[in-house]
Coordinates of C-alpha atoms and ligand atoms in Angstrom, one line a residue:
X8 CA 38.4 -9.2 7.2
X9 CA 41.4 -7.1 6.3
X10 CA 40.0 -4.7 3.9
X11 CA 42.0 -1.9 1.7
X12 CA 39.9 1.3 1.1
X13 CA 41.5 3.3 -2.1
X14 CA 39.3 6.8 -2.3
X15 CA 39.7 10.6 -2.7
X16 CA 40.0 12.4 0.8
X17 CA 39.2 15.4 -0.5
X18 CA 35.4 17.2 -0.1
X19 CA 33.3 15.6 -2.3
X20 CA 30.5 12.2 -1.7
X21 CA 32.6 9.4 -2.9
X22 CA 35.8 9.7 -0.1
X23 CA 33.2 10.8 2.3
X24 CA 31.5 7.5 1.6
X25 CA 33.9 5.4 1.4
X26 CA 35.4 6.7 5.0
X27 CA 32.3 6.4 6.6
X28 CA 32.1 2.5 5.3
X29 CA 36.0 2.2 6.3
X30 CA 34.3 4.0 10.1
X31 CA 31.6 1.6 10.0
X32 CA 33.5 -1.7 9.2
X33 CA 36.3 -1.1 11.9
X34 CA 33.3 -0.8 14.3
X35 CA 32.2 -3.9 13.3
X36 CA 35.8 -6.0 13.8
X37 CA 37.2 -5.7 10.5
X38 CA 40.7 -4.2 9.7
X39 CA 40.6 -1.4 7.8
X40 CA 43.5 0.5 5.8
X41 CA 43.0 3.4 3.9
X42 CA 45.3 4.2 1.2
X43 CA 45.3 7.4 -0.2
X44 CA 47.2 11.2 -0.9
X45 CA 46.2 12.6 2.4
X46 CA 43.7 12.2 5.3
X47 CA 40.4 11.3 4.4
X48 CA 38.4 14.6 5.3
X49 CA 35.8 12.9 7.3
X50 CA 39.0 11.1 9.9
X51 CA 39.1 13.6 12.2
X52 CA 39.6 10.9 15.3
X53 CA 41.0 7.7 16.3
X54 CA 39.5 4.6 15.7
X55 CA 40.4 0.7 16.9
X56 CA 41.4 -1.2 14.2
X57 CA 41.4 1.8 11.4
X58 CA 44.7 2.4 9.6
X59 CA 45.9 5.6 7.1
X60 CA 48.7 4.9 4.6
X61 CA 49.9 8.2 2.8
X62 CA 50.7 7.7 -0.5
X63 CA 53.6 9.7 -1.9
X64 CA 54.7 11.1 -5.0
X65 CA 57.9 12.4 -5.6
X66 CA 58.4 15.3 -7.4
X67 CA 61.3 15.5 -9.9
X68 CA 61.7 17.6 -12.5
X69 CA 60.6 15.3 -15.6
X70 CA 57.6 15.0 -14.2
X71 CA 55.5 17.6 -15.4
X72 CA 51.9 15.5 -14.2
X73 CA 53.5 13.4 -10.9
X74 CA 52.4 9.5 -12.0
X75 CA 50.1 9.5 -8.6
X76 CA 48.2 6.3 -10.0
X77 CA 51.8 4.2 -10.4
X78 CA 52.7 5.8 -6.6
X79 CA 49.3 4.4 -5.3
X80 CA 49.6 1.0 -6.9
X81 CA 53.1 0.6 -5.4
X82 CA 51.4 1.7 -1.9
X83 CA 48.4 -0.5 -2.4
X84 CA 51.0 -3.4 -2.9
X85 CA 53.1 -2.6 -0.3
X86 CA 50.1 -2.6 2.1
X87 CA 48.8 -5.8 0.9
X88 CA 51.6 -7.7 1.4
X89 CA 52.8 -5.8 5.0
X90 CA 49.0 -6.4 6.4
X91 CA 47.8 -9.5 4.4
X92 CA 45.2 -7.8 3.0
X93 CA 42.2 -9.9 1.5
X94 CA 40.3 -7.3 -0.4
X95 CA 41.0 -4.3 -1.9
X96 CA 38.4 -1.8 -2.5
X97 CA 38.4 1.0 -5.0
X98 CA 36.1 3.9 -4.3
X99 CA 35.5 5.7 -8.0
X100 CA 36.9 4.2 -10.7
X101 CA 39.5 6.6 -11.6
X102 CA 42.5 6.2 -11.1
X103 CA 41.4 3.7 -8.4
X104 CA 40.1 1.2 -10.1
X105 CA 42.9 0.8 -12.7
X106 CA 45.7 1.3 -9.6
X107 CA 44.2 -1.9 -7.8
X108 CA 43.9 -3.8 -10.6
X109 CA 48.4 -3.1 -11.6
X110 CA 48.7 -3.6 -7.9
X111 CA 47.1 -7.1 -7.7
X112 CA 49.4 -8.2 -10.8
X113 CA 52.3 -7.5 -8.9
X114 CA 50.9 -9.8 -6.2
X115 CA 50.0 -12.3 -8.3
X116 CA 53.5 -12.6 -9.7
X117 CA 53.9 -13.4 -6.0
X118 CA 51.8 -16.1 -5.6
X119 CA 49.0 -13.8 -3.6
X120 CA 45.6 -12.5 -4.9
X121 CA 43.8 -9.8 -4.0
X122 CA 40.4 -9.6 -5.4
X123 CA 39.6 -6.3 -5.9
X124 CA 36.0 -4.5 -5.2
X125 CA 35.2 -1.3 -7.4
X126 CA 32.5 1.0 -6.2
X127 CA 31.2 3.5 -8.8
X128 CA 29.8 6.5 -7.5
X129 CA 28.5 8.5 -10.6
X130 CA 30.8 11.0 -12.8
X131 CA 33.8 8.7 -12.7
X132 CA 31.5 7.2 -14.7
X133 CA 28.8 9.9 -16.1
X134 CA 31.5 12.5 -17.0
X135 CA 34.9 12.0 -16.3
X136 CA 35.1 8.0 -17.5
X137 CA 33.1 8.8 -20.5
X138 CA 35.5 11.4 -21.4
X139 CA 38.1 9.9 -24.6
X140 CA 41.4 9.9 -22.6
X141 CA 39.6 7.8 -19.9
X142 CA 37.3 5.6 -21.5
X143 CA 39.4 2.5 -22.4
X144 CA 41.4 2.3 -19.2
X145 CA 37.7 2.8 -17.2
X146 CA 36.2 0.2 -19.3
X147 CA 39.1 -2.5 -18.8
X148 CA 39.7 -1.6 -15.2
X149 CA 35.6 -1.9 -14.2
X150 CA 35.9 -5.0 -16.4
X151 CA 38.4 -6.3 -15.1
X152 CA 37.5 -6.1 -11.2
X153 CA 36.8 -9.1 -9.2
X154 CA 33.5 -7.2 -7.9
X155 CA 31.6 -4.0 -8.9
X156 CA 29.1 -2.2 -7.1
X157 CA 27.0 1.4 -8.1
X158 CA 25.3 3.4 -5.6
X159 CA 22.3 3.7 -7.9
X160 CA 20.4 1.7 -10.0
X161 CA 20.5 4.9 -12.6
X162 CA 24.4 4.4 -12.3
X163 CA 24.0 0.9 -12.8
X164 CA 22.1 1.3 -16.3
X165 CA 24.0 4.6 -17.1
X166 CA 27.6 1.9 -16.3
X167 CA 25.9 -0.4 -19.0
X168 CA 25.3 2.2 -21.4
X169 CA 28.4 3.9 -21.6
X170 CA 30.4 0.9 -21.3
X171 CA 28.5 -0.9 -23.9
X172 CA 28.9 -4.1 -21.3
X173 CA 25.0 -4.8 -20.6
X174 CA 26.1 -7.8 -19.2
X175 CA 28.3 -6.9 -16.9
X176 CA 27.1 -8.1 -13.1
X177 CA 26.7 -4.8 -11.1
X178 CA 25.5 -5.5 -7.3
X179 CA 23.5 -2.0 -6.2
X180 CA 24.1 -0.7 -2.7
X181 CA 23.2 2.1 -1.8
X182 CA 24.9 5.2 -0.4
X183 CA 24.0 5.5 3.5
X184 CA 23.8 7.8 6.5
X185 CA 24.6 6.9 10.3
X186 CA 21.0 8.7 11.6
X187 CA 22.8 8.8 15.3
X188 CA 24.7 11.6 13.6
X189 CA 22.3 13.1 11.1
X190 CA 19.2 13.6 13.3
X191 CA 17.0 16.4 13.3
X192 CA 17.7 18.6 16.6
X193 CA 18.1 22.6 16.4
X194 CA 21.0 24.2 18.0
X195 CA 19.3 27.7 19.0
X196 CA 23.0 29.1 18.7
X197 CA 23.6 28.0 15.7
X198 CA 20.0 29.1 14.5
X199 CA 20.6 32.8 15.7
X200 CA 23.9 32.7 13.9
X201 CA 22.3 31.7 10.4
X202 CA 19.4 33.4 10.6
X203 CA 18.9 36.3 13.1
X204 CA 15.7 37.4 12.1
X205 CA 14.0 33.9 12.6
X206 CA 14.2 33.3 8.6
X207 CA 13.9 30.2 6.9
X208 CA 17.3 28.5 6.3
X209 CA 17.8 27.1 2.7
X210 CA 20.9 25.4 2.6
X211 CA 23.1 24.3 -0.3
X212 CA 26.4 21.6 0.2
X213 CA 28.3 20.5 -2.4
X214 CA 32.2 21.1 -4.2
X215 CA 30.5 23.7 -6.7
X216 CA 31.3 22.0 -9.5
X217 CA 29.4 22.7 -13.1
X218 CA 27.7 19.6 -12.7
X219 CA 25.6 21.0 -8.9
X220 CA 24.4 23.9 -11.2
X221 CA 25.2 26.1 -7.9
X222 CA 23.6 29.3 -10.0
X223 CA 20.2 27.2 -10.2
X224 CA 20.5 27.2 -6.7
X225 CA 20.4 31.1 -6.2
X226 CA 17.9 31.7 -8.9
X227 CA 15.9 29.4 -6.8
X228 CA 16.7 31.1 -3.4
X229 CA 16.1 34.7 -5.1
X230 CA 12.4 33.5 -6.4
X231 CA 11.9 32.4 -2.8
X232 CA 13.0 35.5 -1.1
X233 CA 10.4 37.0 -3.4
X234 CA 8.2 35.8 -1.0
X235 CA 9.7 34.8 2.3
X236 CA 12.6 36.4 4.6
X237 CA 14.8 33.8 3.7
X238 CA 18.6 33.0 4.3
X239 CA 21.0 31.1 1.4
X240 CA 23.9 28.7 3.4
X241 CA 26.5 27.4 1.2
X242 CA 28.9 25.0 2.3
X243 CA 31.7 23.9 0.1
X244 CA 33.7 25.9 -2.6
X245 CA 35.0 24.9 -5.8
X246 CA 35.6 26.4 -9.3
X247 CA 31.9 27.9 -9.5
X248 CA 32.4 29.8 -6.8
X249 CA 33.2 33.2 -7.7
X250 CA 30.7 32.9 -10.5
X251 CA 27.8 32.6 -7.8
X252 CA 29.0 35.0 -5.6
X253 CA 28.5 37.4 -8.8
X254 CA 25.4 36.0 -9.6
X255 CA 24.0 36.6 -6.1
X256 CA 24.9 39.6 -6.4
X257 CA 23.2 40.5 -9.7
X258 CA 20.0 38.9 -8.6
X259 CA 20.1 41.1 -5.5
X260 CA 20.3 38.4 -2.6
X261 CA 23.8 38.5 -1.9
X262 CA 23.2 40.1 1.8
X263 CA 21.4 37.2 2.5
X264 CA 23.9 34.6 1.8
X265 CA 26.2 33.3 3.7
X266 CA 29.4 31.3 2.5
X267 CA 31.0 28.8 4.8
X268 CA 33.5 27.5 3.3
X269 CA 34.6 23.2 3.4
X270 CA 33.5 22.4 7.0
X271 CA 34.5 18.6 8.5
X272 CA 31.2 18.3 10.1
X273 CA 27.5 19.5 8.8
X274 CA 25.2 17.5 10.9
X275 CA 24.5 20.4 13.6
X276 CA 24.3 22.8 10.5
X277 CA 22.4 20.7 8.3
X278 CA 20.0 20.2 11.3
X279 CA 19.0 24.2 11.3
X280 CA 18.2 23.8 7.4
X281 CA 14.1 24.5 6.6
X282 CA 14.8 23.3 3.6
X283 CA 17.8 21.3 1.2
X284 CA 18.4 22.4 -2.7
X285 CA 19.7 19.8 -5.0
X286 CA 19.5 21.1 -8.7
X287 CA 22.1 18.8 -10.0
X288 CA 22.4 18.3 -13.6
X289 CA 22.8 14.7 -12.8
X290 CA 23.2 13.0 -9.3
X291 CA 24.1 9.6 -9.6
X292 CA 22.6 9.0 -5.8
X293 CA 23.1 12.7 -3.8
X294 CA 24.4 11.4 -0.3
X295 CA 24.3 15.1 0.8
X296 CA 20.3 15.0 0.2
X297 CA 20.3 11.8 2.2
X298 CA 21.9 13.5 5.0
X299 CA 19.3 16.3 4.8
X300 CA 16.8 13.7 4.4
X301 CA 17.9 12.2 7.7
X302 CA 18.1 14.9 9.4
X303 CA 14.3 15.7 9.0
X304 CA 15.2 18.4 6.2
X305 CA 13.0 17.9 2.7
X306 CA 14.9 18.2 0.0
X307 CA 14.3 19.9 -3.5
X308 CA 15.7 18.8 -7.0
X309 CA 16.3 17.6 -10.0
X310 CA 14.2 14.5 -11.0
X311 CA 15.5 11.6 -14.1
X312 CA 18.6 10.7 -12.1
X313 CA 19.5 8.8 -9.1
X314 CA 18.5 11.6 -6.9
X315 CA 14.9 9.9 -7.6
X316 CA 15.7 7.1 -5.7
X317 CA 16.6 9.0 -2.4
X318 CA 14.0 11.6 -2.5
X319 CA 10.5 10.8 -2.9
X320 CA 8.5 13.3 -5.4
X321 CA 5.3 15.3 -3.3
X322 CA 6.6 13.4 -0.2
X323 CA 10.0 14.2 1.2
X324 CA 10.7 16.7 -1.0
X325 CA 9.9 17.8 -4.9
X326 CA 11.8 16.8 -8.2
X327 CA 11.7 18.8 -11.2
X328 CA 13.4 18.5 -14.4
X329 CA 17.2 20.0 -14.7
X330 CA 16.8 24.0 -15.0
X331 CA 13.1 24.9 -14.1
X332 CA 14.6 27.1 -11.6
X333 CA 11.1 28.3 -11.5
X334 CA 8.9 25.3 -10.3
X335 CA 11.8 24.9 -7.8
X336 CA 11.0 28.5 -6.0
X337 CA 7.3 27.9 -6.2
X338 CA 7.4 24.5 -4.5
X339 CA 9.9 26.0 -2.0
X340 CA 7.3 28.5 -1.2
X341 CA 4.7 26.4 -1.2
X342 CA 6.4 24.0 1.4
X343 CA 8.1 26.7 3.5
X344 CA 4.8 28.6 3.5
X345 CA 2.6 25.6 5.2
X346 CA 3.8 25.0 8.6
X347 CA 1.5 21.4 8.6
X348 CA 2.9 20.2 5.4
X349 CA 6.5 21.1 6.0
X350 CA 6.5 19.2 9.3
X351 CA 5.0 16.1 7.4
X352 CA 7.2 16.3 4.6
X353 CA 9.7 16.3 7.5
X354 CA 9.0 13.4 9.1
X355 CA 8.5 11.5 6.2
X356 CA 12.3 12.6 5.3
X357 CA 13.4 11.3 8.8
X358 CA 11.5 7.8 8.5
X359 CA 12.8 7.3 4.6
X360 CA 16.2 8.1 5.6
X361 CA 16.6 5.8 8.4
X362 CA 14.0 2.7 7.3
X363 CA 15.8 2.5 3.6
X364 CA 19.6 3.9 4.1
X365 CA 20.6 3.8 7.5
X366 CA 24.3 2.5 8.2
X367 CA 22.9 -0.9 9.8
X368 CA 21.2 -2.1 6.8
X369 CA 23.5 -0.8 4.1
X370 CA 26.7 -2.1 5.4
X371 CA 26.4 -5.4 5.7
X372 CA 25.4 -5.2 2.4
X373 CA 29.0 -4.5 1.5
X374 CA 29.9 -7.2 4.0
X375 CA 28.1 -9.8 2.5
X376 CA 29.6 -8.8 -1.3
X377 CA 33.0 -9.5 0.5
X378 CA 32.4 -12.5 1.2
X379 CA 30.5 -13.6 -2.2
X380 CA 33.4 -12.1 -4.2
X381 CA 35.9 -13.9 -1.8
X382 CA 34.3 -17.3 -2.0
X383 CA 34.0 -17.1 -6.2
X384 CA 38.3 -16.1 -5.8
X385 CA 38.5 -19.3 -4.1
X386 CA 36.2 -21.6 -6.5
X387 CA 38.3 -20.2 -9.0
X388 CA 41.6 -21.1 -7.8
X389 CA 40.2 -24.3 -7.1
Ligands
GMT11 O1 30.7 14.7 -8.3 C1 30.5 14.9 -7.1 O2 29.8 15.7 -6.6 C2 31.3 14.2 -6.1 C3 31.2 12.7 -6.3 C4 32.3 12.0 -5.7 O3 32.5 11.0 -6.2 O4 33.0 12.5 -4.9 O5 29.9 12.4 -5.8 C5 29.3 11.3 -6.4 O6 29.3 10.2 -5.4 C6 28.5 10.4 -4.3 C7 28.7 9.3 -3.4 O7 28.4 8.0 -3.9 C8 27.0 10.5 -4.8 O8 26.2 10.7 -3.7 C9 26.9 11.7 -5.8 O9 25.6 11.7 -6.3 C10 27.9 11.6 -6.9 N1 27.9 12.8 -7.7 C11 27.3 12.9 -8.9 O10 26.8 11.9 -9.5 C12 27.4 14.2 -9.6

């Protein structure tokens, strides 16, 4: 198939996603052409059959906010047409969703369709959808999609709700992990880097926005170093970031963390971790934790979102609710403390990871909802 991918390149789970599907697919035979503002940040090599098409926006001096959803329809269009594109698929709704959708009414007025595919991946939905300048044109543009999938069945429900559309037919897939990359394996380089002293590596990835509660996560790491010579890894930065730095440094752990700043590539990192923190006020899956998960790295959280559906409570990892900071440090402790229980809540990580969400079971899941929504295109036209 030739397949548009429409997503942010930027840090963050939703391009990283959709670039890994685009990765995937090309593998696979299919013709893949992203379309978006810059190079998606997980594209750092060539690969057969997989296409980047910048999308521009001029500046002029009107333009106080550049109209980057009108530049990306006009790109998606002009891609279409050049490559004979039979899908397009939107990765978060916004502005995605609602630039595909102006983009296949210009092709329509050509004769062409181009049934598009919108994958929600949680606060274009939770947050930023809900949000009263959003909400209509999220609503229609979902709507109005040929074929919509969530990476959660809490997104699904939480889609529902917000939208007030209960029946609207959401397909679930579910976010996934290539486990020949994440894979557990400590570089002993890498490990005297992080930790010198042999202590346990605790390790945090995210954009540090509100929503990842980054200061749970070094309330948590100060109650564990309470107890254990422990070391903090943050990778990532965002708007939070300063704030932590100064709340590190109030709680009197600063020395032991260490910032890393956006790195392309984790796996080797995330590899050294003892243990993954989560505290999210809301995940709407937590692809990060899956990747932790994978590579043999238990994962602790917050339960009564879709996080619950990638890590299992008391067996890969532990769930509590949003802000007991507290619980969180005492099952750190207890896990990092118990050599025998950490290595089976380690395995168990592993053999979830790669028996529920590995890349060969996952994708052609997306493959198959291709072809579904490109066979009810062609009932419909008759
Ligand atoms: O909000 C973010 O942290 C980034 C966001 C994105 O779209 O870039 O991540 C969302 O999509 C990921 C991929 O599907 C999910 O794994 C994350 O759980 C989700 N983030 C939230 O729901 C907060």
């Amino acid at each position: 198939m030739r397949i548009g991918i429409a997503c942010y390149p930027t840090y963050g789970g939703s391009g990283a996603l959709a670039t890994e599907l685009g990765i995937e697919l090309a593998a696979r035979g299919h013709e893949i052409h992203f379309i978006t503002y810059a190079q998606p940040f997980r594209l750092t090599s060539f690969h057969e059959g997989l296409f980047f098409h910048e999308v521009e926006v001029p500046h002029y001096p009107l333009f106080e906010y550049p109209p980057y959803s009108l530049a990306l329809s006009v790109q998606m269009h002009e891609v279409a047409r050049k490559h004979d594109l039979e899908i397009m698929h939107a990765h978060y709704a916004i502005p995605h969703a609602e630039a595909a959708w102006v983009a296949k009414q210009m092709l329509l007025r050509e004769g062409r369709d181009l049934p598009v595919v919108t994958t929600l991946h949680g606060t274009d939905i939770t947050l930023v959808g809900q949000d009263p300048s959003f909400w209509s044109i999220t609503k229609f543009s979902v709507e109005q999609s040929d074929g919509i999938t969530a990476v959660s069945n809490y997104l699904k429900e939480e889609t529902h709700k917000a939208f007030v559309c209960g029946d609207l037919d959401i397909r679930v897939v579910p976010n996934f992990v290539d486990p020949e990359i994440y894979k557990p394996g400590r570089d002993d380089c890498h490990l005297r880097a992080l930790a010198p002293h042999g202590e346990k590596i605790v390790m945090h990835i995210s954009n540090f926005r509100k929503v990842k509660r980054v200061d749970d996560v070094v309330r948590i790491f100060a109650g564990i170093c309470r107890e254990i010579a422990a070391r903090l890894v943050f990778i990532g930065d965002g708007p939070e970031r300063a704030a932590v730095t100064e709340l590190a440094e109030t709680l009197g752990v600063l020395e032991h963390v260490v910032f890393l700043g956006k790195l392309e590539s984790v796996a080797e990192l995330l590899a050294c971790a003892d243990l993954f923190l989560l505290p999210s006020e809301q995940e709407s899956f937590g692809l990060v934790a899956l990747e932790a998960l994978a590579s043999g790295v238990p994962v602790i959280g917050t339960g009564g979102s879709g996080l619950a559906e990638v890590v299992d409570d008391g067996i890969t990892g532990f769930l509590h609710p949003v802000g007991a900071v507290d619980d969180m440090a005492a099952s750190a402790i207890r896990l990092l403390n118990d050599a025998a229980m950490w290595k089976r809540f380690s395995a168990e990580a592993r053999d979830a990871a790669v028996s529920r969400f590995s890349a060969d079971l996952i994708v052609p899941m997306y493959e198959q909802f291709y072809r579904e929504v490109l066979a009810a295109g062609r009932e419909a036209r008759g």
